[in-house]
């Protein structure tokens, strides 16, 4: 891949699909820009603040003028039309709906394809397939003769700050109260944020609550708790909040790998069936605690999970050290290198 290569991302963000796909594509796009590449996002849905954020980084964002069903023939036709209007070297897909039939038309207009996908299947049309999860079985992926699977947390698409990471490691925190960071994704698909906050009100803790750009909550929903928490609406990054917290509460996605990078012990509240195997992997290896009881949110059980961390600082330290071994923050550059290796 030479400097000046042109890459097209097909990705969406919104209440129905969250913003994790967008966030990790943004991290990869910035790494590609540092390598001298041109990048564009093609989207059928995106909150305005996320569009503005990407454009502020020099990324072109094209939003389809017509409403489409993601992954439909109409979606594919519109995307191909954009691709034919300019010469692109790569297409990068990130979304569950962009299946083989969808990709077939678009792939005919470019030389190379990267698919970001954690669902096994037939990806024989791709040069590269990326799955940054921990429990990848490569036998479940069908690749072409020259295709390659990039699997594991070494390829985690996060933009962590090494200075904050080192500060977190070296600082002996002397706090009156533990700080709990609650961030349940850009859309809070399970609508659990308010229930989580309410369940923790009897504990002597401070809380930071993140409301993503696609979630249904409003800051006013939390006004009655203002003496115990700070609400952050659609922050551009979580690095400062993660690095300053003692315990994280999250619902999988890209935040998992950000918390690993900073060594923040966390409670896992996965809301999708495809996340359960990842939760099980972390819990079985004593790297995290599940906050769900038989797959459901139960306030008493969740509080007990939090107290397992609160009353055991040594456990928090051990988890923190082991989590940091999973993610070193170099994943985006590794992916760029793999792209560069393909001529």
Short mmCIF file of N, CA and C in Angstrom, two decimals, residues 179-330:
data_model
loop_
_atom_site.label_atom_id
_atom_site.label_comp_id
_atom_site.label_asym_id
_atom_site.label_seq_id
_atom_site.Cartn_x
_atom_site.Cartn_y
_atom_site.Cartn_z
N UNK A 179 -14.37 5.42 42.78
CA UNK A 179 -15.07 6.02 41.64
C UNK A 179 -15.47 4.91 40.68
N UNK A 180 -16.76 4.88 40.35
CA UNK A 180 -17.29 3.87 39.43
C UNK A 180 -17.68 4.55 38.13
N UNK A 181 -17.16 4.05 37.02
CA UNK A 181 -17.49 4.56 35.69
C UNK A 181 -18.54 3.66 35.06
N UNK A 182 -19.67 4.24 34.69
CA UNK A 182 -20.77 3.48 34.07
C UNK A 182 -20.91 3.94 32.63
N UNK A 183 -20.62 3.05 31.70
CA UNK A 183 -20.72 3.39 30.28
C UNK A 183 -21.24 2.17 29.52
N UNK A 184 -22.48 2.24 29.13
CA UNK A 184 -23.15 1.07 28.54
C UNK A 184 -23.34 1.22 27.03
N UNK A 185 -22.36 1.81 26.39
CA UNK A 185 -22.38 1.89 24.93
C UNK A 185 -23.04 3.15 24.42
N UNK A 186 -22.80 3.43 23.16
CA UNK A 186 -23.33 4.64 22.55
C UNK A 186 -24.83 4.67 22.48
N UNK A 187 -25.47 3.49 22.52
CA UNK A 187 -26.93 3.43 22.41
C UNK A 187 -27.60 2.85 23.64
N UNK A 188 -26.82 2.26 24.57
CA UNK A 188 -27.38 1.57 25.73
C UNK A 188 -28.55 0.69 25.28
N UNK A 189 -28.22 -0.28 24.44
CA UNK A 189 -29.24 -1.12 23.80
C UNK A 189 -30.15 -1.79 24.83
N UNK A 190 -29.59 -2.17 25.97
CA UNK A 190 -30.40 -2.83 26.99
C UNK A 190 -31.14 -1.88 27.90
N UNK A 191 -30.93 -0.56 27.71
CA UNK A 191 -31.58 0.47 28.54
C UNK A 191 -31.40 0.19 30.03
N UNK A 192 -30.14 -0.02 30.44
CA UNK A 192 -29.85 -0.40 31.82
C UNK A 192 -29.23 0.72 32.65
N UNK A 193 -28.82 1.82 32.03
CA UNK A 193 -28.04 2.82 32.75
C UNK A 193 -28.76 3.32 34.01
N UNK A 194 -30.03 3.68 33.89
CA UNK A 194 -30.76 4.19 35.04
C UNK A 194 -30.88 3.14 36.13
N UNK A 195 -31.16 1.90 35.76
CA UNK A 195 -31.27 0.81 36.74
C UNK A 195 -29.95 0.59 37.46
N UNK A 196 -28.85 0.68 36.74
CA UNK A 196 -27.53 0.51 37.35
C UNK A 196 -27.29 1.60 38.38
N UNK A 197 -27.56 2.85 38.02
CA UNK A 197 -27.36 3.97 38.94
C UNK A 197 -28.24 3.81 40.18
N UNK A 198 -29.50 3.50 39.98
CA UNK A 198 -30.42 3.36 41.12
C UNK A 198 -29.96 2.26 42.08
N UNK A 199 -29.41 1.18 41.55
CA UNK A 199 -29.00 0.06 42.40
C UNK A 199 -27.78 0.40 43.25
N UNK A 200 -27.00 1.40 42.83
CA UNK A 200 -25.76 1.74 43.53
C UNK A 200 -25.92 2.89 44.51
N UNK A 201 -27.10 3.44 44.66
CA UNK A 201 -27.28 4.65 45.46
C UNK A 201 -27.00 4.44 46.94
N UNK A 202 -27.11 3.21 47.44
CA UNK A 202 -26.86 2.97 48.85
C UNK A 202 -25.39 2.76 49.17
N UNK A 203 -24.56 2.65 48.15
CA UNK A 203 -23.13 2.45 48.37
C UNK A 203 -22.41 3.79 48.51
N UNK A 204 -21.34 3.79 49.28
CA UNK A 204 -20.56 5.01 49.50
C UNK A 204 -19.52 5.14 48.38
N UNK A 205 -20.01 5.53 47.20
CA UNK A 205 -19.15 5.65 46.02
C UNK A 205 -19.52 6.91 45.25
N UNK A 206 -18.59 7.36 44.43
CA UNK A 206 -18.86 8.39 43.43
C UNK A 206 -19.02 7.71 42.08
N UNK A 207 -19.80 8.32 41.20
CA UNK A 207 -20.04 7.72 39.90
C UNK A 207 -19.88 8.74 38.78
N UNK A 208 -19.32 8.28 37.67
CA UNK A 208 -19.35 8.99 36.40
C UNK A 208 -20.20 8.18 35.43
N UNK A 209 -21.20 8.81 34.86
CA UNK A 209 -22.13 8.12 33.97
C UNK A 209 -21.99 8.72 32.57
N UNK A 210 -21.78 7.86 31.59
CA UNK A 210 -21.64 8.29 30.20
C UNK A 210 -22.93 7.98 29.45
N UNK A 211 -23.49 9.00 28.81
CA UNK A 211 -24.66 8.82 27.94
C UNK A 211 -24.20 9.02 26.51
N UNK A 212 -24.27 7.96 25.71
CA UNK A 212 -23.81 8.01 24.33
C UNK A 212 -24.73 8.80 23.43
N UNK A 213 -24.26 9.13 22.24
CA UNK A 213 -25.03 9.98 21.33
C UNK A 213 -26.27 9.32 20.76
N UNK A 214 -26.38 7.99 20.89
CA UNK A 214 -27.54 7.31 20.32
C UNK A 214 -28.44 6.68 21.38
N UNK A 215 -28.22 7.02 22.66
CA UNK A 215 -29.03 6.40 23.70
C UNK A 215 -30.30 7.22 23.94
N UNK A 216 -31.27 6.60 24.61
CA UNK A 216 -32.57 7.25 24.81
C UNK A 216 -32.62 8.07 26.09
N UNK A 217 -31.57 8.01 26.92
CA UNK A 217 -31.57 8.76 28.16
C UNK A 217 -31.23 10.22 27.93
N UNK A 218 -31.70 11.05 28.83
CA UNK A 218 -31.36 12.47 28.83
C UNK A 218 -30.71 12.81 30.17
N UNK A 219 -29.89 13.84 30.19
CA UNK A 219 -29.22 14.19 31.43
C UNK A 219 -30.21 14.45 32.56
N UNK A 220 -31.37 15.00 32.23
CA UNK A 220 -32.37 15.30 33.25
C UNK A 220 -32.88 14.05 33.96
N UNK A 221 -32.74 12.88 33.33
CA UNK A 221 -33.17 11.63 33.96
C UNK A 221 -32.35 11.32 35.21
N UNK A 222 -31.20 11.98 35.34
CA UNK A 222 -30.29 11.68 36.45
C UNK A 222 -30.10 12.85 37.40
N UNK A 223 -30.90 13.90 37.23
CA UNK A 223 -30.75 15.09 38.06
C UNK A 223 -30.94 14.79 39.55
N UNK A 224 -31.79 13.85 39.88
CA UNK A 224 -32.07 13.56 41.30
C UNK A 224 -30.90 12.87 41.99
N UNK A 225 -29.90 12.44 41.21
CA UNK A 225 -28.73 11.79 41.80
C UNK A 225 -27.49 12.69 41.78
N UNK A 226 -27.67 13.97 41.52
CA UNK A 226 -26.53 14.83 41.18
C UNK A 226 -25.49 14.92 42.28
N UNK A 227 -25.86 14.65 43.54
CA UNK A 227 -24.88 14.73 44.61
C UNK A 227 -23.93 13.53 44.62
N UNK A 228 -24.27 12.47 43.86
CA UNK A 228 -23.43 11.27 43.85
C UNK A 228 -22.80 10.95 42.51
N UNK A 229 -23.18 11.69 41.48
CA UNK A 229 -22.64 11.34 40.17
C UNK A 229 -22.48 12.56 39.26
N UNK A 230 -21.62 12.38 38.28
CA UNK A 230 -21.46 13.34 37.19
C UNK A 230 -21.90 12.66 35.90
N UNK A 231 -22.66 13.36 35.09
CA UNK A 231 -23.15 12.82 33.83
C UNK A 231 -22.37 13.45 32.69
N UNK A 232 -21.91 12.61 31.77
CA UNK A 232 -21.14 13.07 30.61
C UNK A 232 -21.91 12.66 29.36
N UNK A 233 -22.38 13.64 28.62
CA UNK A 233 -23.20 13.39 27.45
C UNK A 233 -22.33 13.43 26.19
N UNK A 234 -22.29 12.31 25.49
CA UNK A 234 -21.59 12.19 24.20
C UNK A 234 -20.16 12.73 24.22
N UNK A 235 -19.34 12.30 25.18
CA UNK A 235 -17.94 12.74 25.17
C UNK A 235 -17.21 12.18 23.94
N UNK A 236 -16.22 12.92 23.45
CA UNK A 236 -15.49 12.46 22.26
C UNK A 236 -14.54 11.31 22.59
N UNK A 237 -14.23 11.14 23.85
CA UNK A 237 -13.35 10.05 24.25
C UNK A 237 -13.55 9.71 25.71
N UNK A 238 -13.18 8.50 26.09
CA UNK A 238 -13.36 8.04 27.46
C UNK A 238 -12.06 7.90 28.22
N UNK A 239 -10.95 8.25 27.59
CA UNK A 239 -9.64 7.95 28.17
C UNK A 239 -9.47 8.52 29.57
N UNK A 240 -9.77 9.80 29.75
CA UNK A 240 -9.61 10.42 31.06
C UNK A 240 -10.51 9.75 32.10
N UNK A 241 -11.74 9.46 31.72
CA UNK A 241 -12.69 8.86 32.65
C UNK A 241 -12.26 7.45 33.05
N UNK A 242 -11.80 6.67 32.07
CA UNK A 242 -11.37 5.30 32.37
C UNK A 242 -10.12 5.31 33.25
N UNK A 243 -9.17 6.16 32.88
CA UNK A 243 -7.90 6.21 33.63
C UNK A 243 -8.11 6.68 35.06
N UNK A 244 -9.16 7.45 35.31
CA UNK A 244 -9.40 7.98 36.65
C UNK A 244 -10.35 7.17 37.50
N UNK A 245 -10.88 6.08 36.97
CA UNK A 245 -11.86 5.28 37.69
C UNK A 245 -11.20 4.12 38.45
N UNK A 246 -11.96 3.57 39.40
CA UNK A 246 -11.50 2.39 40.15
C UNK A 246 -12.19 1.12 39.69
N UNK A 247 -13.44 1.25 39.22
CA UNK A 247 -14.22 0.11 38.74
C UNK A 247 -15.02 0.59 37.54
N UNK A 248 -15.10 -0.25 36.51
CA UNK A 248 -15.89 0.08 35.34
C UNK A 248 -17.12 -0.82 35.25
N UNK A 249 -18.20 -0.27 34.74
CA UNK A 249 -19.40 -1.05 34.42
C UNK A 249 -19.70 -0.82 32.95
N UNK A 250 -19.65 -1.86 32.16
CA UNK A 250 -19.78 -1.66 30.71
C UNK A 250 -20.51 -2.83 30.07
N UNK A 251 -20.88 -2.62 28.79
CA UNK A 251 -21.69 -3.62 28.08
C UNK A 251 -20.98 -4.13 26.84
N UNK A 252 -19.70 -4.41 26.96
CA UNK A 252 -18.92 -4.99 25.86
C UNK A 252 -18.61 -3.95 24.79
N UNK A 253 -18.20 -4.44 23.62
CA UNK A 253 -17.83 -3.53 22.55
C UNK A 253 -16.43 -2.98 22.73
N UNK A 254 -16.15 -1.86 22.06
CA UNK A 254 -14.81 -1.28 22.04
C UNK A 254 -14.36 -0.86 23.43
N UNK A 255 -15.32 -0.52 24.32
CA UNK A 255 -14.96 -0.10 25.67
C UNK A 255 -14.26 -1.21 26.43
N UNK A 256 -14.57 -2.47 26.11
CA UNK A 256 -13.89 -3.60 26.75
C UNK A 256 -12.39 -3.47 26.59
N UNK A 257 -11.95 -3.19 25.38
CA UNK A 257 -10.52 -3.17 25.09
C UNK A 257 -9.88 -1.88 25.60
N UNK A 258 -10.64 -0.81 25.69
CA UNK A 258 -10.12 0.42 26.29
C UNK A 258 -9.88 0.22 27.78
N UNK A 259 -10.80 -0.45 28.46
CA UNK A 259 -10.61 -0.71 29.88
C UNK A 259 -9.48 -1.69 30.13
N UNK A 260 -9.31 -2.66 29.23
CA UNK A 260 -8.15 -3.55 29.33
C UNK A 260 -6.85 -2.77 29.22
N UNK A 261 -6.78 -1.88 28.24
CA UNK A 261 -5.57 -1.09 28.01
C UNK A 261 -5.17 -0.31 29.26
N UNK A 262 -6.14 0.29 29.93
CA UNK A 262 -5.84 1.09 31.12
C UNK A 262 -5.84 0.27 32.40
N UNK A 263 -6.16 -1.02 32.30
CA UNK A 263 -6.15 -1.86 33.48
C UNK A 263 -7.25 -1.54 34.46
N UNK A 264 -8.43 -1.18 33.96
CA UNK A 264 -9.56 -0.86 34.83
C UNK A 264 -10.39 -2.12 35.06
N UNK A 265 -10.45 -2.65 36.29
CA UNK A 265 -11.30 -3.81 36.56
C UNK A 265 -12.76 -3.48 36.26
N UNK A 266 -13.48 -4.42 35.64
CA UNK A 266 -14.83 -4.07 35.22
C UNK A 266 -15.84 -5.16 35.50
N UNK A 267 -17.10 -4.70 35.54
CA UNK A 267 -18.27 -5.55 35.61
C UNK A 267 -18.87 -5.59 34.21
N UNK A 268 -19.18 -6.77 33.71
CA UNK A 268 -19.66 -6.92 32.34
C UNK A 268 -21.18 -7.10 32.31
N UNK A 269 -21.83 -6.27 31.50
CA UNK A 269 -23.28 -6.36 31.31
C UNK A 269 -23.59 -6.50 29.82
N UNK A 270 -23.24 -7.61 29.23
CA UNK A 270 -23.51 -7.82 27.81
C UNK A 270 -24.99 -7.98 27.55
N UNK A 271 -25.48 -7.33 26.49
CA UNK A 271 -26.91 -7.36 26.19
C UNK A 271 -27.24 -8.19 24.96
N UNK A 272 -26.24 -8.65 24.23
CA UNK A 272 -26.47 -9.41 23.00
C UNK A 272 -25.98 -10.84 23.18
N UNK A 273 -26.66 -11.77 22.54
CA UNK A 273 -26.30 -13.18 22.68
C UNK A 273 -24.87 -13.45 22.20
N UNK A 274 -24.42 -12.73 21.15
CA UNK A 274 -23.09 -12.99 20.62
C UNK A 274 -21.99 -12.51 21.56
N UNK A 275 -22.37 -11.79 22.64
CA UNK A 275 -21.38 -11.32 23.60
C UNK A 275 -21.16 -12.29 24.75
N UNK A 276 -22.04 -13.26 24.92
CA UNK A 276 -21.98 -14.12 26.09
C UNK A 276 -20.70 -14.94 26.13
N UNK A 277 -20.26 -15.42 24.99
CA UNK A 277 -19.04 -16.24 25.00
C UNK A 277 -17.82 -15.42 25.42
N UNK A 278 -17.82 -14.14 25.08
CA UNK A 278 -16.71 -13.27 25.49
C UNK A 278 -16.77 -13.03 27.00
N UNK A 279 -17.97 -12.78 27.52
CA UNK A 279 -18.13 -12.62 28.96
C UNK A 279 -17.63 -13.86 29.69
N UNK A 280 -18.05 -15.04 29.20
CA UNK A 280 -17.64 -16.29 29.83
C UNK A 280 -16.12 -16.43 29.82
N UNK A 281 -15.48 -16.03 28.73
CA UNK A 281 -14.02 -16.13 28.61
C UNK A 281 -13.35 -15.30 29.70
N UNK A 282 -13.79 -14.08 29.89
CA UNK A 282 -13.19 -13.20 30.90
C UNK A 282 -13.44 -13.73 32.30
N UNK A 283 -14.67 -14.17 32.57
CA UNK A 283 -15.02 -14.63 33.91
C UNK A 283 -14.27 -15.91 34.26
N UNK A 284 -14.20 -16.85 33.33
CA UNK A 284 -13.54 -18.13 33.59
C UNK A 284 -12.05 -17.95 33.89
N UNK A 285 -11.44 -16.92 33.33
CA UNK A 285 -10.01 -16.66 33.54
C UNK A 285 -9.77 -15.66 34.66
N UNK A 286 -10.82 -15.33 35.39
CA UNK A 286 -10.75 -14.39 36.51
C UNK A 286 -10.13 -13.07 36.08
N UNK A 287 -10.64 -12.56 34.96
CA UNK A 287 -10.23 -11.26 34.46
C UNK A 287 -11.33 -10.21 34.61
N UNK A 288 -12.53 -10.65 34.92
CA UNK A 288 -13.66 -9.74 35.08
C UNK A 288 -14.76 -10.46 35.84
N UNK A 289 -15.78 -9.69 36.24
CA UNK A 289 -16.93 -10.22 36.95
C UNK A 289 -18.17 -9.92 36.13
N UNK A 290 -19.04 -10.89 35.99
CA UNK A 290 -20.31 -10.67 35.31
C UNK A 290 -21.30 -10.04 36.27
N UNK A 291 -22.01 -9.02 35.78
CA UNK A 291 -23.01 -8.36 36.61
C UNK A 291 -24.41 -8.86 36.35
N UNK A 292 -24.54 -9.89 35.54
CA UNK A 292 -25.86 -10.43 35.21
C UNK A 292 -26.10 -11.74 35.95
N UNK A 293 -27.33 -11.96 36.34
CA UNK A 293 -27.73 -13.21 36.98
C UNK A 293 -28.53 -14.03 35.98
N UNK A 294 -27.94 -15.12 35.51
CA UNK A 294 -28.57 -15.97 34.51
C UNK A 294 -28.98 -15.16 33.28
N UNK A 295 -28.10 -14.24 32.89
CA UNK A 295 -28.32 -13.45 31.69
C UNK A 295 -29.24 -12.25 31.87
N UNK A 296 -29.73 -12.01 33.09
CA UNK A 296 -30.65 -10.90 33.34
C UNK A 296 -30.06 -9.96 34.38
N UNK A 297 -30.46 -8.69 34.30
CA UNK A 297 -30.01 -7.72 35.29
C UNK A 297 -30.89 -7.81 36.53
N UNK A 298 -30.26 -8.14 37.66
CA UNK A 298 -30.95 -8.20 38.95
C UNK A 298 -30.19 -7.28 39.89
N UNK A 299 -30.81 -6.21 40.39
CA UNK A 299 -30.10 -5.21 41.19
C UNK A 299 -29.29 -5.77 42.34
N UNK A 300 -29.85 -6.66 43.14
CA UNK A 300 -29.13 -7.20 44.28
C UNK A 300 -27.89 -7.98 43.86
N UNK A 301 -28.05 -8.77 42.82
CA UNK A 301 -26.91 -9.55 42.32
C UNK A 301 -25.83 -8.61 41.78
N UNK A 302 -26.25 -7.57 41.06
CA UNK A 302 -25.30 -6.61 40.50
C UNK A 302 -24.52 -5.91 41.62
N UNK A 303 -25.20 -5.48 42.66
CA UNK A 303 -24.53 -4.81 43.77
C UNK A 303 -23.52 -5.74 44.43
N UNK A 304 -23.87 -7.01 44.57
CA UNK A 304 -22.92 -7.98 45.13
C UNK A 304 -21.66 -8.07 44.26
N UNK A 305 -21.85 -8.00 42.94
CA UNK A 305 -20.71 -8.04 42.02
C UNK A 305 -19.80 -6.84 42.24
N UNK A 306 -20.40 -5.67 42.39
CA UNK A 306 -19.62 -4.46 42.65
C UNK A 306 -18.86 -4.59 43.98
N UNK A 307 -19.53 -5.10 45.00
CA UNK A 307 -18.90 -5.23 46.32
C UNK A 307 -17.74 -6.21 46.32
N UNK A 308 -17.77 -7.18 45.41
CA UNK A 308 -16.62 -8.09 45.30
C UNK A 308 -15.35 -7.32 44.99
N UNK A 309 -15.45 -6.27 44.20
CA UNK A 309 -14.30 -5.41 43.91
C UNK A 309 -14.04 -4.43 45.05
N UNK A 310 -15.12 -3.77 45.54
CA UNK A 310 -14.95 -2.72 46.54
C UNK A 310 -14.23 -3.22 47.78
N UNK A 311 -14.53 -4.42 48.22
CA UNK A 311 -13.99 -4.93 49.47
C UNK A 311 -12.71 -5.75 49.28
N UNK A 312 -12.17 -5.75 48.08
CA UNK A 312 -10.98 -6.56 47.83
C UNK A 312 -10.01 -5.81 46.91
N UNK A 313 -9.29 -4.81 47.43
CA UNK A 313 -8.33 -4.05 46.60
C UNK A 313 -7.27 -4.93 45.95
N UNK A 314 -6.86 -5.98 46.64
CA UNK A 314 -5.84 -6.87 46.08
C UNK A 314 -6.37 -7.55 44.81
N UNK A 315 -7.64 -7.90 44.83
CA UNK A 315 -8.24 -8.52 43.64
C UNK A 315 -8.29 -7.52 42.50
N UNK A 316 -8.64 -6.28 42.82
CA UNK A 316 -8.67 -5.26 41.78
C UNK A 316 -7.29 -5.09 41.15
N UNK A 317 -6.26 -5.05 41.97
CA UNK A 317 -4.90 -4.89 41.45
C UNK A 317 -4.50 -6.05 40.55
N UNK A 318 -4.83 -7.27 40.98
CA UNK A 318 -4.47 -8.45 40.19
C UNK A 318 -5.20 -8.44 38.84
N UNK A 319 -6.48 -8.13 38.87
CA UNK A 319 -7.24 -8.05 37.62
C UNK A 319 -6.65 -6.98 36.72
N UNK A 320 -6.33 -5.83 37.30
CA UNK A 320 -5.79 -4.72 36.52
C UNK A 320 -4.51 -5.11 35.79
N UNK A 321 -3.61 -5.74 36.49
CA UNK A 321 -2.33 -6.14 35.89
C UNK A 321 -2.54 -7.13 34.75
N UNK A 322 -3.44 -8.08 34.93
CA UNK A 322 -3.67 -9.09 33.90
C UNK A 322 -4.43 -8.53 32.70
N UNK A 323 -5.34 -7.59 32.93
CA UNK A 323 -6.07 -6.97 31.82
C UNK A 323 -5.12 -6.20 30.91
N UNK A 324 -4.15 -5.52 31.50
CA UNK A 324 -3.23 -4.71 30.71
C UNK A 324 -2.36 -5.55 29.79
N UNK A 325 -2.19 -6.81 30.13
CA UNK A 325 -1.39 -7.70 29.28
C UNK A 325 -2.12 -8.05 27.98
N UNK A 326 -3.44 -7.87 27.96
CA UNK A 326 -4.22 -8.24 26.78
C UNK A 326 -4.12 -7.21 25.66
N UNK A 327 -4.03 -5.93 26.01
CA UNK A 327 -4.11 -4.86 25.00
C UNK A 327 -2.98 -3.87 25.24
N UNK A 328 -2.13 -3.69 24.22
CA UNK A 328 -1.00 -2.77 24.37
C UNK A 328 -1.16 -1.45 23.62
N UNK A 329 -2.30 -1.27 22.92
CA UNK A 329 -2.55 -0.02 22.23
C UNK A 329 -1.95 0.09 20.85
N UNK A 330 -1.28 -0.95 20.37
CA UNK A 330 -0.62 -0.92 19.06
C UNK A 330 -1.45 -1.59 17.97
#
